[in-house]
PDB file of C-alpha atoms in Angstrom:
ATOM      1  CA  GLU A  27     108.645 112.537 113.257  1.00 93.00           C
ATOM      2  CA  VAL A  28     108.672 108.765 111.875  1.00 94.00           C
ATOM      3  CA  GLN A  29     104.977 107.752 110.842  1.00 97.00           C
ATOM      4  CA  LEU A  30     104.470 104.299 109.015  1.00 98.00           C
ATOM      5  CA  VAL A  31     101.351 104.236 107.732  1.00 97.00           C
ATOM      6  CA  GLU A  32     100.335 100.671 105.659  1.00 97.00           C
ATOM      7  CA  SER A  33      96.792 100.695 102.876  1.00 96.00           C
ATOM      8  CA  GLY A  34      96.016  98.078 101.324  1.00 97.00           C
ATOM      9  CA  GLY A  35      93.475  95.654 102.714  1.00 95.00           C
ATOM     10  CA  GLY A  36      90.309  94.171 102.353  1.00 97.00           C
ATOM     11  CA  LEU A  37      88.229  91.147 101.673  1.00 98.00           C
ATOM     12  CA  VAL A  38      89.063  88.063  99.580  1.00 98.00           C
ATOM     13  CA  GLN A  39      88.008  85.161  98.622  1.00 98.00           C
ATOM     14  CA  ALA A  40      90.936  81.889  98.741  1.00 98.00           C
ATOM     15  CA  GLY A  41      93.266  82.038  95.713  1.00 98.00           C
ATOM     16  CA  GLY A  42      93.043  86.152  95.621  1.00 98.00           C
ATOM     17  CA  SER A  43      95.723  88.066  96.470  1.00 98.00           C
ATOM     18  CA  LEU A  44      96.378  91.405  97.621  1.00 98.00           C
ATOM     19  CA  ARG A  45      99.021  94.249  97.493  1.00 98.00           C
ATOM     20  CA  LEU A  46      99.712  95.535 100.887  1.00 98.00           C
ATOM     21  CA  SER A  47     101.761  99.065 100.716  1.00 98.00           C
ATOM     22  CA  CYS A  48     103.706 101.267 103.316  1.00 98.00           C
ATOM     23  CA  ALA A  49     104.253 104.906 103.591  1.00 98.00           C
ATOM     24  CA  THR A  50     107.081 106.095 105.411  1.00 97.00           C
ATOM     25  CA  SER A  51     108.736 109.260 106.133  1.00 95.00           C
ATOM     26  CA  GLY A  52     110.709 109.911 108.945  1.00 94.00           C
ATOM     27  CA  ILE A  53     113.381 107.157 108.080  1.00 92.00           C
ATOM     28  CA  THR A  54     116.095 106.590 106.169  1.00 90.00           C
ATOM     29  CA  PHE A  55     115.901 103.028 104.192  1.00 91.00           C
ATOM     30  CA  ASP A  56     119.456 103.203 103.801  1.00 88.00           C
ATOM     31  CA  ASP A  57     119.675 101.891 107.346  1.00 90.00           C
ATOM     32  CA  HIS A  58     116.603 100.360 108.742  1.00 94.00           C
ATOM     33  CA  ALA A  59     114.642  97.279 107.602  1.00 95.00           C
ATOM     34  CA  ILE A  60     111.102  97.395 106.848  1.00 97.00           C
ATOM     35  CA  GLY A  61     108.874  94.405 107.863  1.00 97.00           C
ATOM     36  CA  TRP A  62     105.485  93.548 107.560  1.00 98.00           C
ATOM     37  CA  LEU A  63     104.333  91.327 110.579  1.00 98.00           C
ATOM     38  CA  ARG A  64     101.047  90.473 111.218  1.00 98.00           C
ATOM     39  CA  GLN A  65      98.447  89.034 114.197  1.00 97.00           C
ATOM     40  CA  ALA A  66      95.112  86.816 113.632  1.00 96.00           C
ATOM     41  CA  PRO A  67      92.640  86.690 116.413  1.00 92.00           C
ATOM     42  CA  GLY A  68      94.336  84.725 119.644  1.00 94.00           C
ATOM     43  CA  LYS A  69      97.422  84.288 118.502  1.00 95.00           C
ATOM     44  CA  GLU A  70     100.701  86.063 118.304  1.00 95.00           C
ATOM     45  CA  ARG A  71     102.333  88.529 116.526  1.00 95.00           C
ATOM     46  CA  GLU A  72     104.930  87.191 113.915  1.00 95.00           C
ATOM     47  CA  GLY A  73     107.155  87.941 110.842  1.00 96.00           C
ATOM     48  CA  VAL A  74     106.033  88.199 108.294  1.00 97.00           C
ATOM     49  CA  SER A  75     108.264  89.730 105.692  1.00 98.00           C
ATOM     50  CA  CYS A  76     111.104  92.229 106.079  1.00 97.00           C
ATOM     51  CA  ILE A  77     113.498  93.972 102.819  1.00 96.00           C
ATOM     52  CA  SER A  78     117.253  95.815 103.535  1.00 94.00           C
ATOM     53  CA  SER A  79     118.186  98.123 100.995  1.00 87.00           C
ATOM     54  CA  SER A  80     121.315  98.905 102.612  1.00 86.00           C
ATOM     55  CA  ASP A  81     122.621  94.914 102.141  1.00 87.00           C
ATOM     56  CA  GLY A  82     119.668  93.526  99.454  1.00 86.00           C
ATOM     57  CA  SER A  83     118.854  90.788 102.539  1.00 91.00           C
ATOM     58  CA  SER A  84     115.167  89.874 102.384  1.00 94.00           C
ATOM     59  CA  TYR A  85     113.155  87.810 104.697  1.00 95.00           C
ATOM     60  CA  TYR A  86     109.277  85.899 104.220  1.00 97.00           C
ATOM     61  CA  ALA A  87     107.643  82.975 106.859  1.00 97.00           C
ATOM     62  CA  ASP A  88     107.950  79.422 105.368  1.00 97.00           C
ATOM     63  CA  SER A  89     104.191  80.005 105.382  1.00 97.00           C
ATOM     64  CA  VAL A  90     104.012  82.881 102.958  1.00 98.00           C
ATOM     65  CA  LYS A  91     107.514  81.916 100.673  1.00 98.00           C
ATOM     66  CA  GLY A  92     107.198  81.220  97.415  1.00 98.00           C
ATOM     67  CA  ARG A  93     103.242  83.221  97.670  1.00 98.00           C
ATOM     68  CA  PHE A  94     104.237  86.481  99.014  1.00 98.00           C
ATOM     69  CA  THR A  95     106.676  88.943  97.037  1.00 98.00           C
ATOM     70  CA  ILE A  96     108.499  91.965  99.214  1.00 97.00           C
ATOM     71  CA  SER A  97     109.825  94.926  97.180  1.00 96.00           C
ATOM     72  CA  SER A  98     110.928  98.520  98.508  1.00 95.00           C
ATOM     73  CA  ASP A  99     110.824 101.915  96.568  1.00 94.00           C
ATOM     74  CA  ASN A 100     113.450 104.170  98.397  1.00 91.00           C
ATOM     75  CA  ALA A 101     112.972 107.478  95.686  1.00 92.00           C
ATOM     76  CA  LYS A 102     109.414 107.295  97.130  1.00 95.00           C
ATOM     77  CA  ASN A 103     109.827 105.714 100.924  1.00 95.00           C
ATOM     78  CA  THR A 104     107.256 103.061 100.270  1.00 96.00           C
ATOM     79  CA  VAL A 105     107.669  99.285 100.594  1.00 97.00           C
ATOM     80  CA  ASP A 106     104.539  96.805  99.341  1.00 98.00           C
ATOM     81  CA  LEU A 107     103.904  93.381 100.138  1.00 98.00           C
ATOM     82  CA  GLN A 108     101.902  90.654  97.091  1.00 98.00           C
ATOM     83  CA  MET A 109     100.564  88.837  98.469  1.00 98.00           C
ATOM     84  CA  ASN A 110      98.625  85.687  96.064  1.00 98.00           C
ATOM     85  CA  SER A 111      97.388  82.316  96.493  1.00 98.00           C
ATOM     86  CA  LEU A 112      96.119  84.372  99.850  1.00 98.00           C
ATOM     87  CA  LYS A 113      94.375  80.984 102.345  1.00 98.00           C
ATOM     88  CA  PRO A 114      91.650  81.598 104.609  1.00 97.00           C
ATOM     89  CA  GLU A 115      94.669  81.471 107.111  1.00 97.00           C
ATOM     90  CA  ASP A 116      96.152  84.892 106.685  1.00 98.00           C
ATOM     91  CA  THR A 117      93.663  86.324 107.531  1.00 98.00           C
ATOM     92  CA  ALA A 118      94.680  88.943 109.852  1.00 98.00           C
ATOM     93  CA  VAL A 119      95.725  92.636 111.089  1.00 98.00           C
ATOM     94  CA  TYR A 120      98.881  92.810 109.171  1.00 98.00           C
ATOM     95  CA  TYR A 121     101.112  95.638 110.650  1.00 98.00           C
ATOM     96  CA  CYS A 122     104.432  97.525 109.406  1.00 98.00           C
ATOM     97  CA  ALA A 123     106.958  98.646 111.286  1.00 97.00           C
ATOM     98  CA  SER A 124     110.975  99.535 110.678  1.00 96.00           C
ATOM     99  CA  PHE A 125     114.225  99.146 112.848  1.00 94.00           C
ATOM    100  CA  GLU A 126     117.447 100.645 112.279  1.00 93.00           C
ATOM    101  CA  ALA A 127     119.751  97.810 111.093  1.00 88.00           C
ATOM    102  CA  ALA A 128     121.869  96.912 107.883  1.00 84.00           C
ATOM    103  CA  SER A 129     120.270  94.148 106.793  1.00 89.00           C
ATOM    104  CA  CYS A 130     116.291  91.917 108.099  1.00 91.00           C
ATOM    105  CA  SER A 131     119.142  88.937 109.896  1.00 85.00           C
ATOM    106  CA  SER A 132     116.586  89.966 112.372  1.00 86.00           C
ATOM    107  CA  GLY A 133     113.899  90.608 111.009  1.00 86.00           C
ATOM    108  CA  SER A 134     111.536  87.564 111.488  1.00 87.00           C
ATOM    109  CA  ARG A 135     110.752  88.651 115.091  1.00 90.00           C
ATOM    110  CA  GLU A 136     108.462  91.450 116.860  1.00 91.00           C
ATOM    111  CA  ASP A 137     111.318  92.708 119.111  1.00 91.00           C
ATOM    112  CA  PRO A 138     113.758  94.238 117.271  1.00 93.00           C
ATOM    113  CA  TYR A 139     111.086  96.923 115.451  1.00 95.00           C
ATOM    114  CA  ASP A 140     110.998 100.348 116.627  1.00 94.00           C
ATOM    115  CA  TYR A 141     107.398 101.678 115.054  1.00 96.00           C
ATOM    116  CA  TRP A 142     105.049 101.186 113.932  1.00 97.00           C
ATOM    117  CA  GLY A 143     101.511 101.229 112.191  1.00 98.00           C
ATOM    118  CA  GLN A 144      98.111 101.564 112.854  1.00 97.00           C
ATOM    119  CA  GLY A 145      97.171  97.810 110.831  1.00 97.00           C
ATOM    120  CA  THR A 146      95.876  97.216 108.281  1.00 98.00           C
ATOM    121  CA  GLN A 147      92.562  93.842 107.804  1.00 98.00           C
ATOM    122  CA  VAL A 148      93.021  91.151 105.176  1.00 98.00           C
ATOM    123  CA  THR A 149      90.553  88.575 105.838  1.00 98.00           C
ATOM    124  CA  VAL A 150      89.964  85.625 103.405  1.00 98.00           C
ATOM    125  CA  SER A 151      87.005  84.063 102.665  1.00 98.00           C
ATOM    126  CA  SER A 152      87.206  80.276 101.937  1.00 94.00           C
TER     127      SER A 152
END
């Protein structure tokens, strides 16, 4: 059984930092890309970042480049998202998700992802 469990969300002031963590089980990082996607109220879900251990590829949405960093720990089967210089527009429910692939070439889109976590709320106050 595949499980993805997010943690680390919360309330932070603009300019602050949060670190999200995704604990996975039932998948292997060798053949799965892991991504973080978010959905703000009234908006569509969007890909934020993706990482693939198979080919070392990663993806960042333009809106988070230079502020967010994705990393994976293959030994612990976890994927973290370090979020710095947070802005109110980063407020959303953040989801960890995975799909079977050797790269993150399609990781910006929602449709490739097969397995999803329950989501964690990130709220950035101004």
